[in-house]
Amino acid sequence: MDTGMDTERTESEAESSGSERPESDRPESERPESETAKEPRAGRLPRAWRHPRLRWPKRIALALVLLLILPALGAGIALRVNYAGDPGPGTQTRNRDALWLGHAWIDGRKDDTDVQALAEQLRDTGIRDLYVHAGPLEHDGTLPKSAYPQADWLIGAVHRELPGVRVQAWLGDVLASEGPEGMRLEREETRAAVVGSTEQVLGAGFDGVHFDLEPLHSDDDDYLLLLDDLHAVTQDRGVPLSVAAHQIDPFPAANSIRGALSGHPKWWSQAYFGQVAGRVDQIALMSYDTAMPLESLYGGYVAQQTSLALEVTPESTDLLMGLPFFHEDDLSHHGNAETVEAAVRGTRLGLSRTDRDRERFGVALYVDFAAEESDWAAYREGWVS
């Protein structure tokens, strides 16, 4: 601590010298304004910081700012570096891609002309699966048959126009993991009802079932129990069980810190992602709504997520990386940053670095009713061509 002893002189010393005190030794109140405005000498804190009542609050504030800024700066640099370089050759479609379709396809708003236009859009792409919104599920896990009145028509039309493309029932609901309302997976009767709803839609002719339950916190064992029961049903029928998955914790403790600050944990641990992936036939990582402000940071983030997911997804499971086929601007999604181009490039970079020859791999396009032609063009040019 600087006590100021090097500049202090007593009045008696000044008088005994027989001369007037120099400007540097005068009290600050007697010194010219131009002198007091000078920068502090090297090694000394500004005077305001040395005031007994201001010193520690300001130091603490600076420490807190640095704690927030430095990790964010380091993470940003790492993501930008992760986006550098060129994707390896052959890191494009394996013809295992998917597309999320809205409820309009099975509630009577679409007709044969729409299916023909869809077939024209998808022809010569890598899309093999259509996730058609057939829910939502009730909070108790049941599903009214009135939710998908035109399912039989759509399934038949797609099979006719796009042979080999599977039509999966997209089911989901809000979980009561962050509030009083929603589905409660801890209830055995609720999980049993979800299994019953799965048998119901498969009986209606769907080629598989795709689940999106949110917000689903990492390490939820009840979800794993549900997946075990669901997989037994789908395996018995020879159809795929597919799920939409949360992003993976980008660095240790990130999820815990976010959860403590916001009450809304965003990520799954890498280990939990692997546990889920091992219980399904297809897992689609929702690699959008990242809050990234720049395209390069978003692309680097997708590259990192791709690598993390590849490391723990079994070879027997299809891993799909989500592409943002929608355009919004809010706190979680910046349309100018989360582009299809950046997502495709990030996906290819992650695939190149981690498992270039991975066969059971693709991308999933979210969502048909919000997509623009530029999104389709970017998908075709970056991933299909």
CSV table of C-alpha atoms in Angstrom, one decimal:
chain,number,residue,atom,x,y,z
A,1,MET,CA,0.0,0.0,0.0
A,2,ASP,CA,1.3,3.5,-0.9
A,3,THR,CA,1.4,5.7,2.1
A,4,GLY,CA,2.6,8.8,0.3
A,5,MET,CA,5.7,9.1,2.6
A,6,ASP,CA,8.0,9.9,-0.4
A,7,THR,CA,6.3,13.2,-1.1
A,8,GLU,CA,5.3,14.4,2.4
A,9,ARG,CA,7.4,17.1,4.1
A,10,THR,CA,6.5,18.8,7.4
A,11,GLU,CA,6.0,22.5,7.7
A,12,SER,CA,9.0,22.8,10.0
A,13,GLU,CA,11.3,21.2,7.4
A,14,ALA,CA,10.1,23.7,4.8
A,15,GLU,CA,10.7,26.7,7.2
A,16,SER,CA,14.2,25.4,8.2
A,17,SER,CA,15.2,25.3,4.5
A,18,GLY,CA,14.6,29.0,4.2
A,19,SER,CA,12.7,28.6,1.0
A,20,GLU,CA,9.2,28.3,-0.3
A,21,ARG,CA,8.0,24.7,-0.7
A,22,PRO,CA,8.1,23.5,-4.3
A,23,GLU,CA,4.9,22.9,-6.2
A,24,SER,CA,5.3,19.1,-5.9
A,25,ASP,CA,5.3,19.3,-2.1
A,26,ARG,CA,2.3,21.6,-1.7
A,27,PRO,CA,-1.0,20.1,-0.6
A,28,GLU,CA,-3.3,19.4,-3.5
A,29,SER,CA,-5.7,22.2,-2.5
A,30,GLU,CA,-2.8,24.8,-3.0
A,31,ARG,CA,-1.5,23.4,-6.3
A,32,PRO,CA,-2.6,24.8,-9.7
A,33,GLU,CA,-5.4,23.0,-11.5
A,34,SER,CA,-3.0,22.0,-14.3
A,35,GLU,CA,-0.7,20.3,-11.8
A,36,THR,CA,-3.5,18.3,-10.1
A,37,ALA,CA,-4.8,17.0,-13.4
A,38,LYS,CA,-1.5,15.3,-14.2
A,39,GLU,CA,-1.4,11.5,-14.6
A,40,PRO,CA,-0.4,9.6,-11.4
A,41,ARG,CA,3.2,8.5,-11.3
A,42,ALA,CA,4.0,4.9,-12.5
A,43,GLY,CA,3.2,2.3,-9.8
A,44,ARG,CA,0.6,4.4,-8.0
A,45,LEU,CA,-3.2,4.1,-8.3
A,46,PRO,CA,-5.3,7.1,-9.1
A,47,ARG,CA,-6.1,9.2,-6.0
A,48,ALA,CA,-9.8,8.2,-6.0
A,49,TRP,CA,-8.8,4.6,-5.7
A,50,ARG,CA,-6.6,5.4,-2.7
A,51,HIS,CA,-9.5,7.0,-0.8
A,52,PRO,CA,-10.2,4.7,2.2
A,53,ARG,CA,-14.0,4.6,1.5
A,54,LEU,CA,-13.7,4.1,-2.3
A,55,ARG,CA,-10.7,1.9,-2.7
A,56,TRP,CA,-12.2,-1.6,-2.1
A,57,PRO,CA,-15.6,-1.1,-3.8
A,58,LYS,CA,-13.9,0.0,-7.0
A,59,ARG,CA,-11.4,-2.7,-6.9
A,60,ILE,CA,-14.1,-5.3,-6.4
A,61,ALA,CA,-16.1,-3.8,-9.3
A,62,LEU,CA,-13.0,-3.9,-11.6
A,63,ALA,CA,-12.4,-7.5,-10.6
A,64,LEU,CA,-16.0,-8.5,-11.4
A,65,VAL,CA,-15.8,-6.7,-14.8
A,66,LEU,CA,-12.6,-8.6,-15.6
A,67,LEU,CA,-14.2,-11.9,-14.5
A,68,LEU,CA,-17.0,-11.3,-16.9
A,69,ILE,CA,-15.1,-9.9,-19.8
A,70,LEU,CA,-11.9,-12.0,-20.0
A,71,PRO,CA,-13.6,-15.4,-20.2
A,72,ALA,CA,-16.0,-14.1,-22.8
A,73,LEU,CA,-13.1,-12.6,-24.8
A,74,GLY,CA,-11.2,-15.9,-24.6
A,75,ALA,CA,-14.2,-17.9,-25.7
A,76,GLY,CA,-14.8,-15.6,-28.6
A,77,ILE,CA,-11.2,-15.9,-29.8
A,78,ALA,CA,-11.5,-19.7,-29.5
A,79,LEU,CA,-14.7,-19.9,-31.5
A,80,ARG,CA,-13.3,-17.6,-34.2
A,81,VAL,CA,-10.2,-19.8,-34.5
A,82,ASN,CA,-12.5,-22.8,-34.6
A,83,TYR,CA,-14.2,-21.4,-37.7
A,84,ALA,CA,-10.9,-21.0,-39.5
A,85,GLY,CA,-9.6,-23.3,-42.2
A,86,ASP,CA,-11.3,-25.3,-45.0
A,87,PRO,CA,-13.7,-28.3,-44.6
A,88,GLY,CA,-12.2,-31.5,-45.7
A,89,PRO,CA,-13.2,-33.2,-49.0
A,90,GLY,CA,-16.2,-35.5,-48.9
A,91,THR,CA,-17.7,-33.8,-45.8
A,92,GLN,CA,-21.1,-33.3,-47.4
A,93,THR,CA,-24.5,-35.0,-47.4
A,94,ARG,CA,-24.7,-38.7,-46.7
A,95,ASN,CA,-28.4,-38.7,-47.7
A,96,ARG,CA,-29.6,-38.9,-44.1
A,97,ASP,CA,-30.9,-35.3,-43.7
A,98,ALA,CA,-34.2,-34.3,-42.2
A,99,LEU,CA,-36.8,-31.5,-42.4
A,100,TRP,CA,-39.2,-30.3,-39.7
A,101,LEU,CA,-42.7,-29.7,-41.2
A,102,GLY,CA,-45.5,-27.7,-39.5
A,103,HIS,CA,-48.9,-28.8,-38.4
A,104,ALA,CA,-50.5,-27.5,-41.6
A,105,TRP,CA,-49.5,-30.6,-43.4
A,106,ILE,CA,-51.9,-32.8,-41.5
A,107,ASP,CA,-54.7,-30.6,-40.4
A,108,GLY,CA,-56.3,-30.0,-43.8
A,109,ARG,CA,-54.6,-26.8,-44.9
A,110,LYS,CA,-52.4,-28.6,-47.5
A,111,ASP,CA,-53.3,-30.6,-50.6
A,112,ASP,CA,-51.7,-32.6,-53.4
A,113,THR,CA,-50.4,-29.5,-55.1
A,114,ASP,CA,-48.4,-28.6,-52.0
A,115,VAL,CA,-47.0,-32.1,-51.7
A,116,GLN,CA,-45.9,-31.9,-55.4
A,117,ALA,CA,-44.2,-28.6,-54.7
A,118,LEU,CA,-42.5,-30.1,-51.6
A,119,ALA,CA,-41.3,-33.1,-53.6
A,120,GLU,CA,-39.8,-30.7,-56.2
A,121,GLN,CA,-38.0,-28.8,-53.5
A,122,LEU,CA,-36.6,-32.0,-51.9
A,123,ARG,CA,-35.7,-33.9,-55.0
A,124,ASP,CA,-32.0,-34.3,-55.5
A,125,THR,CA,-31.3,-33.3,-51.9
A,126,GLY,CA,-30.1,-35.5,-49.0
A,127,ILE,CA,-33.4,-35.4,-47.1
A,128,ARG,CA,-34.7,-38.8,-46.1
A,129,ASP,CA,-36.9,-38.0,-43.1
A,130,LEU,CA,-39.8,-35.6,-42.6
A,131,TYR,CA,-40.7,-34.7,-39.0
A,132,VAL,CA,-44.4,-33.7,-39.3
A,133,HIS,CA,-45.9,-31.9,-36.3
A,134,ALA,CA,-48.6,-34.3,-35.1
A,135,GLY,CA,-49.0,-33.0,-31.5
A,136,PRO,CA,-48.7,-31.4,-29.1
A,137,LEU,CA,-49.1,-34.1,-26.4
A,138,GLU,CA,-51.3,-33.3,-23.5
A,139,HIS,CA,-49.5,-32.8,-20.2
A,140,ASP,CA,-50.6,-36.2,-19.1
A,141,GLY,CA,-48.9,-37.8,-22.1
A,142,THR,CA,-52.0,-38.6,-24.1
A,143,LEU,CA,-52.7,-37.5,-27.7
A,144,PRO,CA,-56.1,-36.9,-29.2
A,145,LYS,CA,-56.6,-38.5,-32.6
A,146,SER,CA,-58.1,-35.2,-33.7
A,147,ALA,CA,-54.6,-33.7,-33.7
A,148,TYR,CA,-53.6,-35.4,-37.0
A,149,PRO,CA,-56.8,-35.8,-39.1
A,150,GLN,CA,-55.0,-35.8,-42.5
A,151,ALA,CA,-52.0,-38.0,-41.6
A,152,ASP,CA,-53.1,-40.9,-43.7
A,153,TRP,CA,-53.4,-38.7,-46.8
A,154,LEU,CA,-50.0,-37.0,-46.2
A,155,ILE,CA,-48.1,-40.3,-45.7
A,156,GLY,CA,-49.6,-41.8,-48.8
A,157,ALA,CA,-48.8,-38.7,-50.9
A,158,VAL,CA,-45.2,-38.4,-49.7
A,159,HIS,CA,-44.6,-42.1,-50.4
A,160,ARG,CA,-46.0,-41.7,-53.9
A,161,GLU,CA,-44.1,-38.5,-54.7
A,162,LEU,CA,-40.9,-39.2,-52.8
A,163,PRO,CA,-40.2,-42.9,-52.6
A,164,GLY,CA,-37.9,-43.8,-49.7
A,165,VAL,CA,-38.6,-40.7,-47.7
A,166,ARG,CA,-40.0,-41.5,-44.2
A,167,VAL,CA,-42.8,-39.5,-42.5
A,168,GLN,CA,-42.2,-39.4,-38.8
A,169,ALA,CA,-44.7,-38.0,-36.2
A,170,TRP,CA,-43.2,-35.1,-34.4
A,171,LEU,CA,-44.5,-35.1,-30.9
A,172,GLY,CA,-43.6,-32.8,-28.0
A,173,ASP,CA,-44.7,-30.8,-25.0
A,174,VAL,CA,-43.5,-28.3,-22.4
A,175,LEU,CA,-42.0,-30.0,-19.4
A,176,ALA,CA,-42.7,-28.8,-15.9
A,177,SER,CA,-39.0,-28.6,-15.2
A,178,GLU,CA,-38.9,-24.8,-14.6
A,179,GLY,CA,-42.5,-24.1,-13.5
A,180,PRO,CA,-45.8,-25.6,-12.3
A,181,GLU,CA,-47.3,-26.2,-15.7
A,182,GLY,CA,-46.3,-28.9,-18.1
A,183,MET,CA,-45.6,-32.6,-18.5
A,184,ARG,CA,-44.1,-34.4,-15.5
A,185,LEU,CA,-41.8,-37.2,-16.6
A,186,GLU,CA,-41.2,-38.3,-13.0
A,187,ARG,CA,-44.7,-39.7,-13.0
A,188,GLU,CA,-44.8,-43.3,-14.2
A,189,GLU,CA,-48.3,-43.0,-15.5
A,190,THR,CA,-47.3,-40.0,-17.7
A,191,ARG,CA,-44.5,-41.9,-19.3
A,192,ALA,CA,-46.8,-44.9,-19.9
A,193,ALA,CA,-49.2,-42.5,-21.6
A,194,VAL,CA,-46.5,-41.2,-23.9
A,195,VAL,CA,-45.6,-44.8,-24.9
A,196,GLY,CA,-49.3,-45.3,-25.6
A,197,SER,CA,-49.4,-42.2,-27.8
A,198,THR,CA,-46.4,-43.5,-29.7
A,199,GLU,CA,-48.1,-46.8,-30.4
A,200,GLN,CA,-51.2,-44.7,-31.5
A,201,VAL,CA,-49.4,-42.7,-34.2
A,202,LEU,CA,-47.4,-45.7,-35.4
A,203,GLY,CA,-50.7,-47.5,-35.8
A,204,ALA,CA,-51.9,-44.5,-37.9
A,205,GLY,CA,-49.2,-45.3,-40.4
A,206,PHE,CA,-46.3,-43.0,-39.5
A,207,ASP,CA,-42.9,-44.3,-40.4
A,208,GLY,CA,-41.3,-43.4,-37.1
A,209,VAL,CA,-41.7,-41.0,-34.2
A,210,HIS,CA,-39.6,-37.8,-33.3
A,211,PHE,CA,-39.8,-36.3,-29.8
A,212,ASP,CA,-39.0,-32.7,-28.8
A,213,LEU,CA,-39.6,-32.2,-25.0
A,214,GLU,CA,-38.4,-28.9,-23.6
A,215,PRO,CA,-36.9,-27.6,-21.4
A,216,LEU,CA,-35.2,-30.8,-20.6
A,217,HIS,CA,-32.4,-30.5,-18.1
A,218,SER,CA,-29.2,-32.4,-18.3
A,219,ASP,CA,-29.0,-35.7,-16.3
A,220,ASP,CA,-32.8,-36.2,-16.2
A,221,ASP,CA,-33.0,-40.0,-15.5
A,222,ASP,CA,-36.8,-40.0,-16.0
A,223,TYR,CA,-36.2,-39.1,-19.7
A,224,LEU,CA,-33.8,-42.0,-20.1
A,225,LEU,CA,-36.4,-44.3,-18.6
A,226,LEU,CA,-38.9,-43.0,-21.1
A,227,LEU,CA,-36.5,-43.5,-24.0
A,228,ASP,CA,-35.9,-47.1,-23.0
A,229,ASP,CA,-39.6,-47.8,-23.1
A,230,LEU,CA,-40.1,-46.0,-26.4
A,231,HIS,CA,-37.3,-47.7,-28.1
A,232,ALA,CA,-38.7,-51.1,-27.2
A,233,VAL,CA,-41.9,-50.1,-29.0
A,234,THR,CA,-40.1,-48.7,-32.1
A,235,GLN,CA,-37.7,-51.6,-32.4
A,236,ASP,CA,-40.5,-54.1,-32.2
A,237,ARG,CA,-42.2,-52.3,-35.2
A,238,GLY,CA,-38.9,-51.8,-37.1
A,239,VAL,CA,-39.2,-48.0,-37.2
A,240,PRO,CA,-36.8,-45.2,-36.0
A,241,LEU,CA,-37.0,-43.5,-32.6
A,242,SER,CA,-35.8,-39.9,-33.1
A,243,VAL,CA,-35.3,-37.0,-30.7
A,244,ALA,CA,-34.4,-33.4,-30.8
A,245,ALA,CA,-31.5,-32.7,-28.4
A,246,HIS,CA,-30.2,-29.7,-26.5
A,247,GLN,CA,-26.7,-28.3,-27.2
A,248,ILE,CA,-23.7,-29.6,-25.3
A,249,ASP,CA,-22.0,-27.7,-22.5
A,250,PRO,CA,-19.3,-25.8,-24.4
A,251,PHE,CA,-16.9,-25.6,-21.4
A,252,PRO,CA,-16.9,-27.1,-17.9
A,253,ALA,CA,-19.4,-25.6,-15.5
A,254,ALA,CA,-21.0,-23.4,-18.1
A,255,ASN,CA,-24.4,-25.0,-17.6
A,256,SER,CA,-24.2,-24.8,-13.8
A,257,ILE,CA,-23.2,-21.1,-14.0
A,258,ARG,CA,-26.0,-20.2,-16.4
A,259,GLY,CA,-28.5,-22.2,-14.4
A,260,ALA,CA,-27.6,-20.5,-11.1
A,261,LEU,CA,-27.8,-17.0,-12.7
A,262,SER,CA,-30.9,-17.5,-14.9
A,263,GLY,CA,-32.8,-20.4,-13.5
A,264,HIS,CA,-32.8,-21.8,-17.1
A,265,PRO,CA,-30.0,-24.3,-17.7
A,266,LYS,CA,-29.4,-24.4,-21.4
A,267,TRP,CA,-27.0,-27.2,-22.2
A,268,TRP,CA,-26.6,-30.9,-21.6
A,269,SER,CA,-23.4,-32.4,-20.4
A,270,GLN,CA,-21.5,-34.3,-23.1
A,271,ALA,CA,-21.9,-37.5,-21.1
A,272,TYR,CA,-25.7,-37.1,-20.9
A,273,PHE,CA,-25.9,-36.4,-24.6
A,274,GLY,CA,-24.1,-39.7,-25.2
A,275,GLN,CA,-26.5,-41.5,-22.9
A,276,VAL,CA,-29.5,-40.1,-24.9
A,277,ALA,CA,-27.9,-40.9,-28.2
A,278,GLY,CA,-27.3,-44.5,-27.2
A,279,ARG,CA,-31.0,-45.0,-26.6
A,280,VAL,CA,-32.3,-43.8,-29.9
A,281,ASP,CA,-31.9,-44.4,-33.6
A,282,GLN,CA,-31.6,-40.7,-34.6
A,283,ILE,CA,-30.6,-37.6,-32.6
A,284,ALA,CA,-30.9,-34.0,-34.0
A,285,LEU,CA,-28.9,-31.4,-32.1
A,286,MET,CA,-30.7,-28.1,-32.1
A,287,SER,CA,-27.7,-26.0,-33.0
A,288,TYR,CA,-29.5,-22.7,-33.3
A,289,ASP,CA,-30.8,-20.1,-30.8
A,290,THR,CA,-27.2,-19.6,-29.5
A,291,ALA,CA,-27.3,-15.8,-28.9
A,292,MET,CA,-24.1,-15.5,-30.9
A,293,PRO,CA,-23.7,-12.0,-32.3
A,294,LEU,CA,-21.4,-12.7,-35.3
A,295,GLU,CA,-21.5,-15.2,-38.1
A,296,SER,CA,-17.9,-16.3,-37.5
A,297,LEU,CA,-18.6,-17.0,-33.8
A,298,TYR,CA,-21.8,-18.9,-34.6
A,299,GLY,CA,-20.0,-21.0,-37.2
A,300,GLY,CA,-17.2,-21.7,-34.7
A,301,TYR,CA,-19.7,-22.7,-32.1
A,302,VAL,CA,-21.4,-25.1,-34.5
A,303,ALA,CA,-18.1,-26.7,-35.4
A,304,GLN,CA,-17.4,-27.2,-31.7
A,305,GLN,CA,-20.9,-28.7,-31.1
A,306,THR,CA,-20.4,-31.0,-34.0
A,307,SER,CA,-17.2,-32.3,-32.6
A,308,LEU,CA,-18.5,-32.7,-29.1
A,309,ALA,CA,-21.6,-34.6,-30.4
A,310,LEU,CA,-19.5,-36.9,-32.7
A,311,GLU,CA,-17.3,-37.9,-29.8
A,312,VAL,CA,-20.1,-39.5,-27.8
A,313,THR,CA,-22.7,-40.6,-30.4
A,314,PRO,CA,-22.6,-44.3,-31.1
A,315,GLU,CA,-21.8,-45.4,-34.7
A,316,SER,CA,-25.2,-47.0,-34.8
A,317,THR,CA,-27.1,-43.7,-34.2
A,318,ASP,CA,-27.8,-41.1,-36.9
A,319,LEU,CA,-26.4,-37.7,-35.7
A,320,LEU,CA,-28.0,-34.7,-37.3
A,321,MET,CA,-26.9,-31.0,-36.8
A,322,GLY,CA,-29.8,-28.5,-36.9
A,323,LEU,CA,-29.8,-25.7,-39.5
A,324,PRO,CA,-31.6,-22.5,-38.8
A,325,PHE,CA,-34.2,-22.2,-41.6
A,326,PHE,CA,-36.0,-19.3,-39.9
A,327,HIS,CA,-35.4,-15.6,-39.5
A,328,GLU,CA,-35.9,-13.8,-36.2
A,329,ASP,CA,-34.0,-11.3,-34.1
A,330,ASP,CA,-34.2,-11.6,-30.3
A,331,LEU,CA,-31.9,-12.3,-27.4
A,332,SER,CA,-31.4,-15.9,-28.3
A,333,HIS,CA,-31.2,-15.7,-32.1
A,334,HIS,CA,-29.6,-13.1,-34.4
A,335,GLY,CA,-30.6,-13.8,-38.0
A,336,ASN,CA,-27.6,-12.0,-39.4
A,337,ALA,CA,-25.3,-14.3,-37.4
A,338,GLU,CA,-27.1,-17.6,-37.3
A,339,THR,CA,-27.1,-18.2,-41.1
A,340,VAL,CA,-27.4,-21.5,-43.0
A,341,GLU,CA,-24.0,-20.8,-44.6
A,342,ALA,CA,-22.3,-20.5,-41.2
A,343,ALA,CA,-24.1,-23.6,-39.8
A,344,VAL,CA,-23.2,-25.7,-42.8
A,345,ARG,CA,-19.5,-24.6,-42.8
A,346,GLY,CA,-19.3,-25.2,-39.0
A,347,THR,CA,-20.8,-28.6,-39.4
A,348,ARG,CA,-18.4,-29.6,-42.1
A,349,LEU,CA,-15.4,-28.3,-40.1
A,350,GLY,CA,-16.4,-30.3,-37.1
A,351,LEU,CA,-17.0,-33.4,-39.2
A,352,SER,CA,-13.6,-32.9,-40.9
A,353,ARG,CA,-11.7,-32.6,-37.6
A,354,THR,CA,-13.5,-35.3,-35.6
A,355,ASP,CA,-14.9,-38.2,-37.8
A,356,ARG,CA,-14.6,-37.4,-41.5
A,357,ASP,CA,-15.8,-40.8,-42.6
A,358,ARG,CA,-18.8,-41.0,-40.3
A,359,GLU,CA,-21.6,-42.5,-42.4
A,360,ARG,CA,-24.6,-42.0,-40.1
A,361,PHE,CA,-24.5,-38.2,-40.1
A,362,GLY,CA,-26.5,-35.4,-41.6
A,363,VAL,CA,-28.3,-32.1,-41.0
A,364,ALA,CA,-31.8,-31.2,-40.0
A,365,LEU,CA,-33.6,-28.2,-41.4
A,366,TYR,CA,-35.8,-26.1,-39.0
A,367,VAL,CA,-38.5,-25.3,-40.2
A,368,ASP,CA,-40.4,-25.5,-43.5
A,369,PHE,CA,-42.9,-22.7,-43.0
A,370,ALA,CA,-40.2,-20.1,-42.1
A,371,ALA,CA,-37.7,-21.0,-44.7
A,372,GLU,CA,-36.7,-18.6,-47.5
A,373,GLU,CA,-35.3,-19.6,-50.9
A,374,SER,CA,-31.9,-18.3,-49.9
A,375,ASP,CA,-31.8,-20.9,-47.1
A,376,TRP,CA,-32.5,-23.7,-49.5
A,377,ALA,CA,-29.8,-22.4,-51.8
A,378,ALA,CA,-27.2,-22.3,-49.0
A,379,TYR,CA,-28.1,-25.8,-48.0
A,380,ARG,CA,-27.8,-27.1,-51.6
A,381,GLU,CA,-24.6,-25.2,-52.3
A,382,GLY,CA,-22.8,-25.9,-49.0
A,383,TRP,CA,-24.0,-29.4,-48.1
A,384,VAL,CA,-25.6,-31.1,-51.1
A,385,SER,CA,-23.4,-30.0,-54.1
